[in-house]
C-alpha cells in the first residue's frame, strides 16, 4: 500500500518528495521499491523514469544524489530524456551531482552512458571542480582518464586546482599537477592556488606548489603576497617554507603594509621573530606612516613590542598625523608597553598634529595607572592641545575623578582655560548639570 502511494506521488511529479523520503536511507526499502517498480508495465516504468518535478529534477538526478546504483541503472535503462538534463534551480546535471557526492560507480555509469563530462552548472562549476572541491580522489582520476577539462574554471575564475588547494586535498592537488593543471591560474581577484593554500595553512600543498614552480611572489589584487597572507594568519611553518624559497620578505600591499607589519598587528610572535631573523625592514611603514612598532603598541602585543625594541625599531617614528608609539599605547591604556617605551627613551611629550600629548590622551581615556606613570616620568602636566584644553580640563570633562586628583597632586594649573574661556571647574560643573 505504502509503495503504491509513493508511486502515485511520483507519477504526479513529486519526484524530490519520493527520493528524499527518509525510508530511502534503508537499502532494503530501496530494493523493495525497485522490485515494485519493475513489476509495473514497461510503459509506466518509462513514464516514471522520464518524469520531473516543478524544478525539472528527474528521478535520475535524485538517484545520483543518493547514490543508489540499482536505481540509477534502472533510470538509465528506462530514461527517454537526455542524460545531461539539468534541474532548474542550479543547472546541475546528474554527473555534476554524482561527482559532488563522490559516488564513484555512479559516475562511471553516467560516463559510460555518454554524460557530458564538462557540462557545468549555472555558476560554471564543472563535474571536475565538484570532485576536486570535495576531495573525491577516485572520481577525479576517473574524470581525468576520460579527458575532462582539468583547467575549467567557474564564473569567478576559480579552477579545480585552486579549489583543491583551498580545501587542502593534498592527493587531489598532486593528481592535478601531474596532469598539467595550470599552477599559475588565478581567480578573478588575482588569487593564485599558492596564495589560497598559504591562506589556509596547508603546508604539504604549499610545498607541492613550490616544487612545481608556482610563483612565490604572485600578489592578489590588493597587492598582498602569499608571504603576507601567511604572516597575517600566523602559519609559522608555511612562513618558514616561503622564506626558505626566497619569498620577498618586504613585499608590501598597495597600501604599504609589509609582512612584518601585519604579523606585529596580529601578535604572531614566532612569525615576527622569523621575519626579523631574515632581515625584514623593521621600520617599514604603511602609507599613513604606521610602523610595525606602532601597530604592536596599538594592539597591546607586549612581547612583540619588546622584540622590536631589542632589534632597534625606531621608537620615535610617528604616523603622518603625528601619533607616536607611546601616544597610542597611552591612548589604549597598555601599561606595560608604556613603561617599556619610557624605559627606552620615548619622547614623553611628543604630541600629535592637533596638539594632544600622551598624557592628555591617557587623561581623556581615564587610564589612571598610565597617568601616574607619565607624571612620575616628568610628563608636561600643563601641555595643552591646539584649542587650549589641558590634561586637567579633559579629565574634568570626562569626570575621571582619580585622574583629576593625580593631576592636582602634581601641580596641574587648576585654572588653565581653553581658548574659548572655559575652565576645568566650568566644564566639570557643566557636565554635572547635563547629567
Coordinates of C-alpha atoms in Angstrom, one line a residue:
X1 CA 0.0 0.0 0.0
X2 CA 2.8 2.4 1.0
X3 CA 4.8 1.7 -2.1
X4 CA 1.7 2.2 -4.3
X5 CA 1.2 5.6 -2.7
X6 CA 4.9 6.5 -3.3
X7 CA 4.5 5.6 -7.0
X8 CA 1.3 7.6 -7.2
X9 CA 3.1 10.7 -5.8
X10 CA 6.0 10.0 -8.2
X11 CA 3.7 9.9 -11.2
X12 CA 2.1 13.2 -10.1
X13 CA 5.5 14.9 -10.3
X14 CA 6.6 14.7 -6.6
X15 CA 10.0 13.3 -7.6
X16 CA 12.0 15.0 -4.9
X17 CA 9.5 14.0 -2.2
X18 CA 9.7 10.4 -3.2
X19 CA 13.5 10.2 -3.3
X20 CA 14.2 12.4 -0.3
X21 CA 11.9 10.1 1.7
X22 CA 13.7 9.1 4.9
X23 CA 13.0 5.4 4.1
X24 CA 15.3 5.7 1.1
X25 CA 18.2 5.6 3.5
X26 CA 17.3 2.0 4.1
X27 CA 18.9 -0.3 1.5
X28 CA 16.2 -3.0 2.0
X29 CA 13.4 -0.4 1.4
X30 CA 15.2 0.8 -1.7
X31 CA 15.3 -2.7 -3.1
X32 CA 11.6 -3.2 -2.3
X33 CA 10.7 0.0 -4.1
X34 CA 12.7 -1.1 -7.2
X35 CA 11.1 -4.6 -7.2
X36 CA 7.7 -2.9 -7.0
X37 CA 8.5 -0.5 -9.9
X38 CA 9.9 -3.4 -12.1
X39 CA 6.5 -5.2 -11.6
X40 CA 4.8 -2.3 -13.5
X41 CA 4.2 -2.2 -17.2
X42 CA 7.2 -1.1 -19.2
X43 CA 5.2 1.9 -20.5
X44 CA 4.6 3.0 -16.9
X45 CA 8.2 2.4 -16.0
X46 CA 9.3 4.7 -18.8
X47 CA 6.8 7.3 -17.8
X48 CA 8.1 7.3 -14.2
X49 CA 11.8 7.3 -15.3
X50 CA 11.1 10.3 -17.5
X51 CA 9.0 12.3 -15.1
X52 CA 10.2 15.5 -13.5
X53 CA 9.1 17.9 -10.7
X54 CA 8.5 21.6 -10.7
X55 CA 12.3 22.2 -10.5
X56 CA 12.8 19.9 -13.5
X57 CA 14.6 17.5 -11.2
X58 CA 14.3 13.9 -12.6
X59 CA 14.5 10.5 -10.9
X60 CA 18.0 10.1 -12.4
X61 CA 19.2 13.3 -10.7
X62 CA 17.7 12.2 -7.4
X63 CA 19.2 8.7 -7.7
X64 CA 22.6 10.1 -8.5
X65 CA 22.3 12.2 -5.4
X66 CA 21.5 9.3 -3.0
X67 CA 24.0 7.0 -4.9
X68 CA 21.6 4.1 -5.2
X69 CA 23.4 2.1 -8.0
X70 CA 20.5 -0.2 -8.8
X71 CA 18.0 2.7 -9.1
X72 CA 20.5 4.6 -11.3
X73 CA 20.8 1.6 -13.6
X74 CA 17.0 1.3 -13.8
X75 CA 16.7 5.1 -14.6
X76 CA 19.3 4.9 -17.3
X77 CA 17.6 1.8 -18.8
X78 CA 14.1 3.4 -19.0
X79 CA 15.0 7.1 -19.3
X80 CA 13.8 8.6 -22.5
X81 CA 15.3 12.1 -21.9
X82 CA 18.8 13.4 -22.3
X83 CA 21.3 12.0 -19.7
X84 CA 22.6 15.6 -19.4
X85 CA 19.2 17.1 -18.4
X86 CA 19.8 19.6 -15.6
X87 CA 17.5 20.8 -12.9
X88 CA 16.3 24.5 -13.0
X89 CA 17.4 25.7 -9.6
X90 CA 21.1 25.5 -10.1
X91 CA 21.7 23.8 -13.5
X92 CA 23.3 20.8 -12.0
X93 CA 23.3 17.6 -14.2
X94 CA 23.3 14.0 -12.9
X95 CA 27.1 13.8 -13.4
X96 CA 27.7 17.1 -11.5
X97 CA 25.7 15.7 -8.6
X98 CA 27.3 12.3 -8.6
X99 CA 30.8 13.9 -8.7
X100 CA 29.8 16.2 -5.9
X101 CA 28.6 13.3 -3.7
X102 CA 31.6 11.1 -4.6
X103 CA 29.5 8.2 -5.9
X104 CA 32.3 6.6 -8.0
X105 CA 30.4 3.8 -9.5
X106 CA 27.5 6.1 -10.5
X107 CA 30.0 8.5 -12.1
X108 CA 31.4 5.6 -14.2
X109 CA 27.9 4.5 -15.2
X110 CA 27.0 8.0 -16.4
X111 CA 30.2 8.4 -18.3
X112 CA 29.5 5.0 -20.0
X113 CA 26.1 6.4 -21.0
X114 CA 27.6 9.4 -22.7
X115 CA 27.2 12.0 -20.0
X116 CA 28.9 15.3 -21.0
X117 CA 32.0 15.3 -18.8
X118 CA 32.4 19.0 -19.0
X119 CA 28.8 20.1 -18.6
X120 CA 28.7 22.9 -16.0
X121 CA 26.0 24.2 -13.7
X122 CA 24.7 27.8 -13.7
X123 CA 27.8 29.0 -11.9
X124 CA 30.1 27.4 -14.5
X125 CA 31.1 24.7 -11.9
X126 CA 32.1 21.5 -13.8
X127 CA 32.0 17.9 -12.6
X128 CA 35.8 18.0 -12.2
X129 CA 35.5 21.1 -10.0
X130 CA 32.9 19.4 -7.8
X131 CA 35.0 16.3 -7.3
X132 CA 38.1 18.3 -6.5
X133 CA 36.2 20.6 -4.1
X134 CA 35.0 17.6 -2.1
X135 CA 38.3 15.6 -2.3
X136 CA 36.8 12.6 -4.2
X137 CA 40.1 11.2 -5.4
X138 CA 38.8 8.2 -7.3
X139 CA 36.2 10.4 -9.1
X140 CA 38.9 13.0 -10.0
X141 CA 41.1 10.2 -11.5
X142 CA 38.1 8.8 -13.4
X143 CA 37.3 12.2 -14.9
X144 CA 41.0 12.8 -15.9
X145 CA 41.1 9.4 -17.5
X146 CA 38.0 10.4 -19.6
X147 CA 39.6 13.7 -20.8
X148 CA 37.7 16.1 -18.5
X149 CA 38.9 19.7 -18.9
X150 CA 41.3 20.0 -15.9
X151 CA 41.5 23.8 -16.0
X152 CA 37.8 24.6 -16.5
X153 CA 37.0 27.5 -14.1
X154 CA 33.8 28.6 -12.6
X155 CA 32.3 32.0 -13.1
X156 CA 34.7 33.5 -10.6
X157 CA 37.7 32.1 -12.5
X158 CA 38.3 29.5 -9.7
X159 CA 40.0 26.4 -11.2
X160 CA 39.7 22.8 -9.9
X161 CA 43.4 23.1 -8.7
X162 CA 42.6 26.3 -6.8
X163 CA 39.6 24.7 -5.0
X164 CA 41.6 21.6 -4.1
X165 CA 44.4 23.8 -2.7
X166 CA 41.8 25.8 -0.7
X167 CA 40.3 22.7 0.8
X168 CA 43.7 21.0 1.4
X169 CA 43.1 17.9 -0.6
X170 CA 46.8 17.0 -1.0
X171 CA 46.3 13.9 -3.1
X172 CA 43.9 15.6 -5.5
X173 CA 46.4 18.5 -5.9
X174 CA 49.2 16.1 -6.7
X175 CA 47.0 14.3 -9.2
X176 CA 46.0 17.6 -10.9
X177 CA 49.6 18.8 -11.1
X178 CA 50.8 15.5 -12.6
X179 CA 48.1 16.0 -15.3
X180 CA 49.3 19.5 -16.3
X181 CA 46.9 21.6 -14.2
X182 CA 47.8 25.3 -14.5
X183 CA 49.6 26.2 -11.2
X184 CA 49.6 29.9 -12.2
X185 CA 45.8 30.2 -12.9
X186 CA 44.3 32.9 -10.6
X187 CA 40.7 33.7 -9.8
X188 CA 39.1 37.0 -10.7
X189 CA 40.7 38.7 -7.7
X190 CA 44.2 37.5 -8.9
X191 CA 44.4 35.0 -6.0
X192 CA 46.6 32.1 -7.1
X193 CA 46.5 28.5 -5.9
X194 CA 49.6 29.1 -3.9
X195 CA 48.1 32.2 -2.2
X196 CA 45.0 30.3 -1.1
X197 CA 47.0 27.3 0.1
X198 CA 49.1 29.8 2.2
X199 CA 45.9 31.5 3.5
X200 CA 44.6 28.2 4.7
X201 CA 47.9 26.9 6.1
X202 CA 48.0 23.7 4.0
X203 CA 51.7 23.1 4.4
X204 CA 52.0 20.0 2.2
X205 CA 50.1 21.7 -0.6
X206 CA 52.2 24.8 -0.4
X207 CA 55.4 22.7 -0.7
X208 CA 53.9 20.8 -3.6
X209 CA 53.1 24.0 -5.5
X210 CA 56.6 25.5 -4.8
X211 CA 58.2 22.3 -6.0
X212 CA 56.2 22.7 -9.2
X213 CA 57.4 26.3 -9.9
X214 CA 54.4 28.3 -8.6
X215 CA 55.2 32.0 -8.5
X216 CA 56.1 32.5 -4.8
X217 CA 55.6 36.3 -5.0
X218 CA 52.4 36.5 -7.1
X219 CA 50.2 39.0 -5.4
X220 CA 46.4 39.3 -5.4
X221 CA 44.6 42.4 -6.5
X222 CA 45.2 44.2 -3.2
X223 CA 49.0 43.7 -3.5
X224 CA 49.1 41.0 -0.7
X225 CA 51.6 38.3 -1.4
X226 CA 51.5 34.7 -0.3
X227 CA 54.0 35.6 2.4
X228 CA 51.9 38.5 3.6
X229 CA 48.7 36.4 4.0
X230 CA 50.6 33.6 5.7
X231 CA 52.0 36.1 8.2
X232 CA 48.6 37.6 8.8
X233 CA 47.2 34.1 9.5
X234 CA 50.2 33.1 11.7
X235 CA 51.0 29.9 9.9
X236 CA 54.6 29.6 11.2
X237 CA 55.7 26.6 9.2
X238 CA 54.4 28.0 5.9
X239 CA 56.2 31.3 6.6
X240 CA 59.5 29.5 7.1
X241 CA 58.9 27.5 3.9
X242 CA 58.2 30.6 1.9
X243 CA 61.3 32.4 3.3
X244 CA 63.5 29.3 2.6
X245 CA 62.3 29.6 -1.1
X246 CA 63.2 33.2 -1.5
X247 CA 59.9 34.9 -0.9
X248 CA 60.2 38.7 -1.0
X249 CA 60.2 39.5 2.8
X250 CA 59.5 43.2 2.3
X251 CA 56.8 42.9 -0.4
X252 CA 54.0 45.2 0.7
X253 CA 50.3 45.5 -0.1
X254 CA 49.3 48.5 -2.2
X255 CA 48.5 50.4 1.0
X256 CA 52.0 49.8 2.3
X257 CA 51.6 47.1 4.9
X258 CA 54.6 44.7 4.9
X259 CA 54.6 41.1 6.1
X260 CA 56.3 42.2 9.3
X261 CA 53.7 45.0 9.9
X262 CA 50.8 42.5 9.6
X263 CA 52.5 39.9 11.9
X264 CA 53.0 42.7 14.5
X265 CA 49.4 43.8 14.2
X266 CA 48.2 40.2 14.7
X267 CA 50.6 39.5 17.5
X268 CA 52.2 36.4 15.9
X269 CA 55.4 36.4 18.0
X270 CA 57.1 33.5 16.3
X271 CA 56.4 34.9 12.9
X272 CA 57.8 38.3 13.9
X273 CA 61.0 36.7 15.2
X274 CA 61.3 34.7 12.0
X275 CA 61.0 37.8 9.8
X276 CA 63.4 39.8 11.9
X277 CA 65.9 36.9 11.7
X278 CA 65.6 37.1 7.9
X279 CA 66.3 40.8 7.6
X280 CA 62.8 42.2 7.3
X281 CA 62.8 46.0 7.3
X282 CA 61.8 46.7 10.9
X283 CA 60.8 50.3 10.3
X284 CA 58.9 49.8 7.0
X285 CA 55.7 51.9 7.4
X286 CA 52.4 51.7 5.6
X287 CA 51.1 54.6 3.5
X288 CA 49.8 56.6 6.5
X289 CA 53.0 56.3 8.4
X290 CA 52.3 53.5 10.8
X291 CA 55.3 51.4 11.7
X292 CA 55.3 47.7 12.9
X293 CA 56.2 49.0 16.3
X294 CA 53.2 51.5 16.3
X295 CA 50.8 48.7 15.4
X296 CA 52.2 46.3 18.1
X297 CA 51.8 49.2 20.6
X298 CA 48.2 49.9 19.5
X299 CA 47.2 46.2 19.7
X300 CA 48.9 45.7 23.1
X301 CA 51.2 42.9 22.0
X302 CA 53.8 43.4 24.8
X303 CA 56.2 40.6 23.7
X304 CA 56.2 41.8 20.1
X305 CA 57.0 45.4 21.3
X306 CA 59.9 44.1 23.3
X307 CA 61.2 42.1 20.4
X308 CA 61.0 45.1 18.0
X309 CA 62.8 47.4 20.5
X310 CA 65.5 44.8 21.1
X311 CA 66.1 44.8 17.3
X312 CA 66.4 48.6 17.0
X313 CA 62.9 49.6 15.9
X314 CA 62.6 53.4 15.7
X315 CA 60.8 54.2 19.0
X316 CA 60.1 57.8 17.9
X317 CA 58.6 57.0 14.4
X318 CA 55.2 58.7 14.2
X319 CA 52.2 58.3 11.9
X320 CA 51.6 61.0 9.3
X321 CA 49.2 62.7 11.7
X322 CA 51.9 62.7 14.5
X323 CA 50.9 59.9 16.8
X324 CA 53.9 58.2 18.3
X325 CA 54.0 54.6 19.6
X326 CA 53.9 56.0 23.1
X327 CA 50.9 58.1 22.3
X328 CA 48.9 55.2 21.0
X329 CA 49.9 53.0 23.9
X330 CA 48.8 55.7 26.3
X331 CA 45.5 56.1 24.4
X332 CA 44.8 52.3 24.6
X333 CA 45.9 52.0 28.3
X334 CA 48.6 49.4 27.7
X335 CA 50.5 50.0 30.9
X336 CA 53.4 47.5 30.4
X337 CA 54.1 48.8 26.9
X338 CA 54.0 52.5 28.1
X339 CA 56.6 51.6 30.8
X340 CA 58.7 49.7 28.2
X341 CA 58.7 52.7 25.8
X342 CA 59.6 55.1 28.6
X343 CA 62.4 52.9 29.7
X344 CA 63.7 53.0 26.1
X345 CA 63.7 56.8 25.9
X346 CA 60.5 57.5 24.1
X347 CA 59.7 61.2 23.9
X348 CA 57.1 61.5 26.7
X349 CA 55.8 64.9 25.5
X350 CA 55.6 64.2 21.7
X351 CA 52.2 65.5 20.6
X352 CA 50.1 64.6 17.5
X353 CA 49.4 67.3 14.9
X354 CA 46.4 68.7 16.8
X355 CA 48.5 69.1 19.9
X356 CA 47.3 66.2 22.2
X357 CA 50.1 64.8 24.2
X358 CA 50.4 61.2 25.5
X359 CA 49.4 62.5 29.0
X360 CA 46.3 64.3 27.5
X361 CA 45.1 61.1 25.9
X362 CA 45.6 59.0 29.0
X363 CA 43.6 61.6 31.0
X364 CA 40.9 61.6 28.4
X365 CA 40.6 57.8 28.4
X366 CA 40.8 57.6 32.2
X367 CA 43.8 55.3 32.3
X368 CA 44.8 56.1 35.9
X369 CA 47.9 53.9 36.1
X370 CA 49.3 55.3 32.8
X371 CA 48.6 58.9 34.0
X372 CA 50.6 58.2 37.2
X373 CA 53.4 56.6 35.2
X374 CA 53.7 59.6 32.9
X375 CA 53.6 62.1 35.7
X376 CA 56.3 60.1 37.6
X377 CA 58.4 60.5 34.4
X378 CA 58.2 64.2 34.1
X379 CA 55.4 64.5 31.5
X380 CA 54.4 68.1 30.9
X381 CA 51.3 68.3 33.1
X382 CA 50.0 71.5 31.6
X383 CA 50.7 70.7 27.9
X384 CA 47.5 71.7 26.0
X385 CA 46.1 70.8 22.7
X386 CA 45.9 73.4 19.9
X387 CA 42.5 74.6 21.1
X388 CA 43.7 75.1 24.6
X389 CA 42.4 72.1 26.6
X390 CA 44.8 70.9 29.3
X391 CA 45.1 67.4 30.6
X392 CA 43.2 68.6 33.7
X393 CA 40.5 70.2 31.6
X394 CA 39.8 66.9 29.7
X395 CA 39.9 64.8 32.9
X396 CA 37.3 67.2 34.4
X397 CA 35.2 67.0 31.2
X398 CA 35.2 63.2 31.3
X399 CA 34.6 63.1 35.0
X400 CA 37.7 60.9 35.7
X401 CA 38.0 61.7 39.4
X402 CA 41.1 59.7 40.2
X403 CA 42.9 61.3 37.3
X404 CA 41.9 64.8 38.4
X405 CA 43.3 64.1 41.8
X406 CA 46.6 62.8 40.4
X407 CA 47.0 65.9 38.3
X408 CA 46.2 68.3 41.2
X409 CA 48.7 66.4 43.4
X410 CA 51.3 67.0 40.7
X411 CA 50.7 70.8 40.5
X412 CA 48.5 71.0 37.4
X413 CA 47.3 74.6 36.7
X414 CA 43.8 74.3 38.1
X415 CA 42.6 77.5 36.4
X416 CA 44.1 76.9 32.9
X417 CA 41.3 77.7 30.4
X418 CA 40.8 76.6 26.9
X419 CA 40.8 79.1 24.0
X420 CA 37.1 79.8 24.4
X421 CA 37.5 80.6 28.1
X422 CA 36.1 77.5 29.8
X423 CA 38.0 76.5 32.9
X424 CA 38.3 73.0 34.3
X425 CA 35.8 73.9 37.0
X426 CA 33.4 75.3 34.5
X427 CA 33.4 72.2 32.3
X428 CA 33.1 69.9 35.4
X429 CA 30.0 71.9 36.5
X430 CA 28.5 71.9 33.0
X431 CA 28.9 68.2 32.7
X432 CA 27.3 67.7 36.1
X433 CA 24.3 69.8 35.1
X434 CA 23.9 68.0 31.8
X435 CA 23.7 64.7 33.6

